[in-house]
Coordinates of C-alpha atoms in Angstrom, one line a residue:
M1 CA 24.9 59.5 -29.9
K2 CA 27.3 56.6 -30.1
V3 CA 25.2 54.7 -27.6
L4 CA 22.1 55.3 -29.7
Y5 CA 23.8 54.0 -32.8
F6 CA 25.2 51.0 -31.0
T7 CA 21.8 50.2 -29.5
L8 CA 20.1 50.4 -32.9
A9 CA 22.9 48.2 -34.5
V10 CA 22.4 45.6 -31.8
L11 CA 18.6 45.6 -32.3
F12 CA 18.8 45.2 -36.0
A13 CA 21.5 42.5 -35.8
N14 CA 19.3 40.6 -33.3
V15 CA 16.4 40.7 -35.7
A16 CA 18.6 39.5 -38.6
I17 CA 19.9 36.4 -36.7
S18 CA 16.7 35.5 -34.8
Q19 CA 14.7 32.4 -35.6
T20 CA 12.2 33.0 -38.3
H21 CA 10.0 29.8 -38.1
Q22 CA 8.5 27.5 -35.6
I23 CA 8.2 23.8 -36.4
T24 CA 5.5 22.0 -34.5
K25 CA 5.9 18.2 -34.4
H26 CA 3.1 15.7 -34.0
N27 CA 4.4 14.7 -30.5
G28 CA 3.8 18.3 -29.3
E29 CA 7.4 19.5 -29.4
Q30 CA 8.1 22.9 -30.9
L31 CA 11.4 24.0 -32.4
D32 CA 12.4 27.6 -33.2
V33 CA 14.4 27.3 -36.4
N34 CA 15.3 29.0 -39.7
F35 CA 13.3 27.0 -42.2
I36 CA 15.2 26.2 -45.4
K37 CA 13.0 23.9 -47.6
T38 CA 10.8 20.8 -47.9
E39 CA 12.0 18.3 -50.4
N40 CA 11.7 14.5 -51.0
G41 CA 9.7 13.9 -47.9
L42 CA 12.1 15.7 -45.6
V43 CA 12.0 19.2 -44.0
Y44 CA 15.4 21.0 -43.9
Y45 CA 16.1 23.7 -41.4
A46 CA 19.0 25.4 -39.5
L47 CA 19.3 25.8 -35.7
N48 CA 20.1 29.1 -33.9
G49 CA 23.6 30.3 -34.6
S50 CA 24.4 27.5 -37.0
S51 CA 24.5 27.3 -40.7
E52 CA 24.4 23.5 -40.7
E53 CA 21.5 22.0 -42.5
V54 CA 19.4 19.7 -40.3
K55 CA 16.7 17.4 -41.7
I56 CA 13.6 15.7 -40.3
S57 CA 10.9 13.5 -41.8
K58 CA 7.9 15.4 -43.0
H59 CA 5.8 12.7 -41.3
A60 CA 7.1 13.9 -37.9
V61 CA 6.2 17.5 -38.6
S62 CA 2.6 18.8 -38.1
S63 CA 3.1 22.4 -39.3
I64 CA 5.6 25.2 -39.9
T65 CA 4.7 28.7 -38.7
N66 CA 6.3 31.8 -40.1
K67 CA 6.8 34.0 -37.0
Q68 CA 6.8 37.3 -38.9
T69 CA 3.7 36.8 -41.0
K70 CA 2.0 34.3 -38.6
Q71 CA 1.2 32.1 -41.6
T72 CA 1.0 28.4 -40.8
Q73 CA 1.7 25.7 -43.4
K74 CA 0.4 22.2 -42.7
V75 CA 3.1 19.6 -43.5
S76 CA 1.4 16.3 -42.6
D77 CA -1.6 14.8 -40.9
K78 CA -1.2 12.8 -37.7
I79 CA -1.9 9.1 -38.2
V80 CA -3.5 7.2 -35.3
V81 CA -3.4 3.4 -35.4
D82 CA -5.5 1.8 -32.7
S83 CA -5.8 -1.8 -33.8
K84 CA -4.8 -4.5 -36.2
D85 CA -7.7 -3.5 -38.5
D86 CA -6.0 -0.1 -39.2
Y87 CA -3.2 -1.8 -41.1
K88 CA -4.1 0.2 -44.3
M89 CA -3.1 3.4 -42.5
V90 CA 0.4 2.1 -41.7
T91 CA 3.0 3.8 -44.0
V92 CA 6.1 1.9 -45.2
L93 CA 9.1 4.4 -45.2
P94 CA 12.6 4.0 -46.5
L95 CA 15.1 4.2 -43.6
E96 CA 16.4 7.7 -44.6
K97 CA 12.9 9.1 -44.2
T98 CA 12.5 8.1 -40.6
I99 CA 14.6 10.9 -39.1
G100 CA 12.8 12.5 -36.2
L101 CA 10.5 9.5 -35.6
K102 CA 10.9 7.4 -32.5
Q103 CA 11.9 3.7 -33.0
T104 CA 9.6 1.4 -31.0
G105 CA 10.8 -2.0 -32.0
T106 CA 11.9 -4.5 -34.6
F107 CA 10.7 -7.9 -35.7
T108 CA 11.9 -10.4 -38.3
G109 CA 10.3 -13.0 -40.4
V110 CA 10.4 -14.9 -43.7
S111 CA 9.0 -13.4 -46.8
T112 CA 5.9 -14.9 -48.3
K113 CA 6.5 -17.4 -51.0
T114 CA 3.5 -18.9 -52.7
K115 CA 4.0 -21.4 -55.5
G116 CA 2.9 -20.0 -58.9
E117 CA 2.6 -16.3 -57.6
P118 CA 4.8 -13.6 -59.2
P119 CA 7.4 -12.0 -56.9
I120 CA 5.5 -8.7 -56.8
A121 CA 2.4 -10.5 -55.3
N122 CA 4.6 -12.1 -52.7
Q123 CA 6.1 -8.7 -51.8
K124 CA 2.7 -7.2 -51.4
Q125 CA 1.5 -10.1 -49.2
T126 CA 4.6 -9.8 -47.0
A127 CA 4.1 -6.0 -46.8
M128 CA 0.5 -6.5 -45.8
R129 CA 1.5 -8.9 -43.0
I130 CA 4.2 -6.5 -41.7
K131 CA 1.8 -3.6 -41.8
S132 CA -0.8 -5.7 -39.9
K133 CA 1.8 -6.6 -37.2
S134 CA 2.9 -2.9 -37.0
A135 CA -0.7 -1.8 -36.6
S136 CA -1.3 -4.3 -33.8
N137 CA 1.7 -2.7 -32.0
G138 CA 0.1 0.8 -32.5
S139 CA 2.9 2.0 -34.8
P140 CA 1.9 4.1 -37.8
F141 CA 5.2 3.8 -39.6
V142 CA 7.5 0.8 -40.5
S143 CA 10.7 0.4 -42.4
I144 CA 11.5 -2.9 -44.1
A145 CA 14.9 -4.3 -45.0
E146 CA 14.8 -7.5 -47.0
K147 CA 17.7 -10.0 -47.5
D148 CA 17.7 -13.5 -49.0
G149 CA 14.0 -14.1 -48.5
K150 CA 14.0 -12.8 -44.9
Y151 CA 13.0 -9.4 -43.7
E152 CA 13.7 -7.1 -40.7
A153 CA 11.0 -4.6 -40.0
T154 CA 11.5 -1.6 -37.7
T155 CA 8.4 0.2 -36.3
Y156 CA 8.2 4.0 -35.5
V157 CA 5.9 6.4 -33.8
Y158 CA 5.8 10.2 -33.4

């Protein structure tokens, strides 16, 4: 009888600590995790046997599947950038929202300064030029850091 109780206790404990969700990333990788929440463009989860919160960009995650109910929640669409003409599809992300994306390169340049144009128009022109260069490299995401009229752009893929 003790063996039966022990076996049942182990089975219930295993179910209680098992992974409850599966995260499918756009690059095809699948992670078995305990999903916590989606907030501010990030997906929070915990790994097996850990209570530490791990975060990943929602842009890197395709879907989250609940293993018990088999319900799948779509998180983001995959962006495919083939040529320079696809620059409108390139997304500018803050650096903290690039977690889980693969860095492909960096480039630097001088911000656009047109006489008589307001600063916002100059920023938009610079952003368009950076997006165009990122699209020609095949990268759907870019992060821009600007200092003293110069910028450094980092490109990312899935």
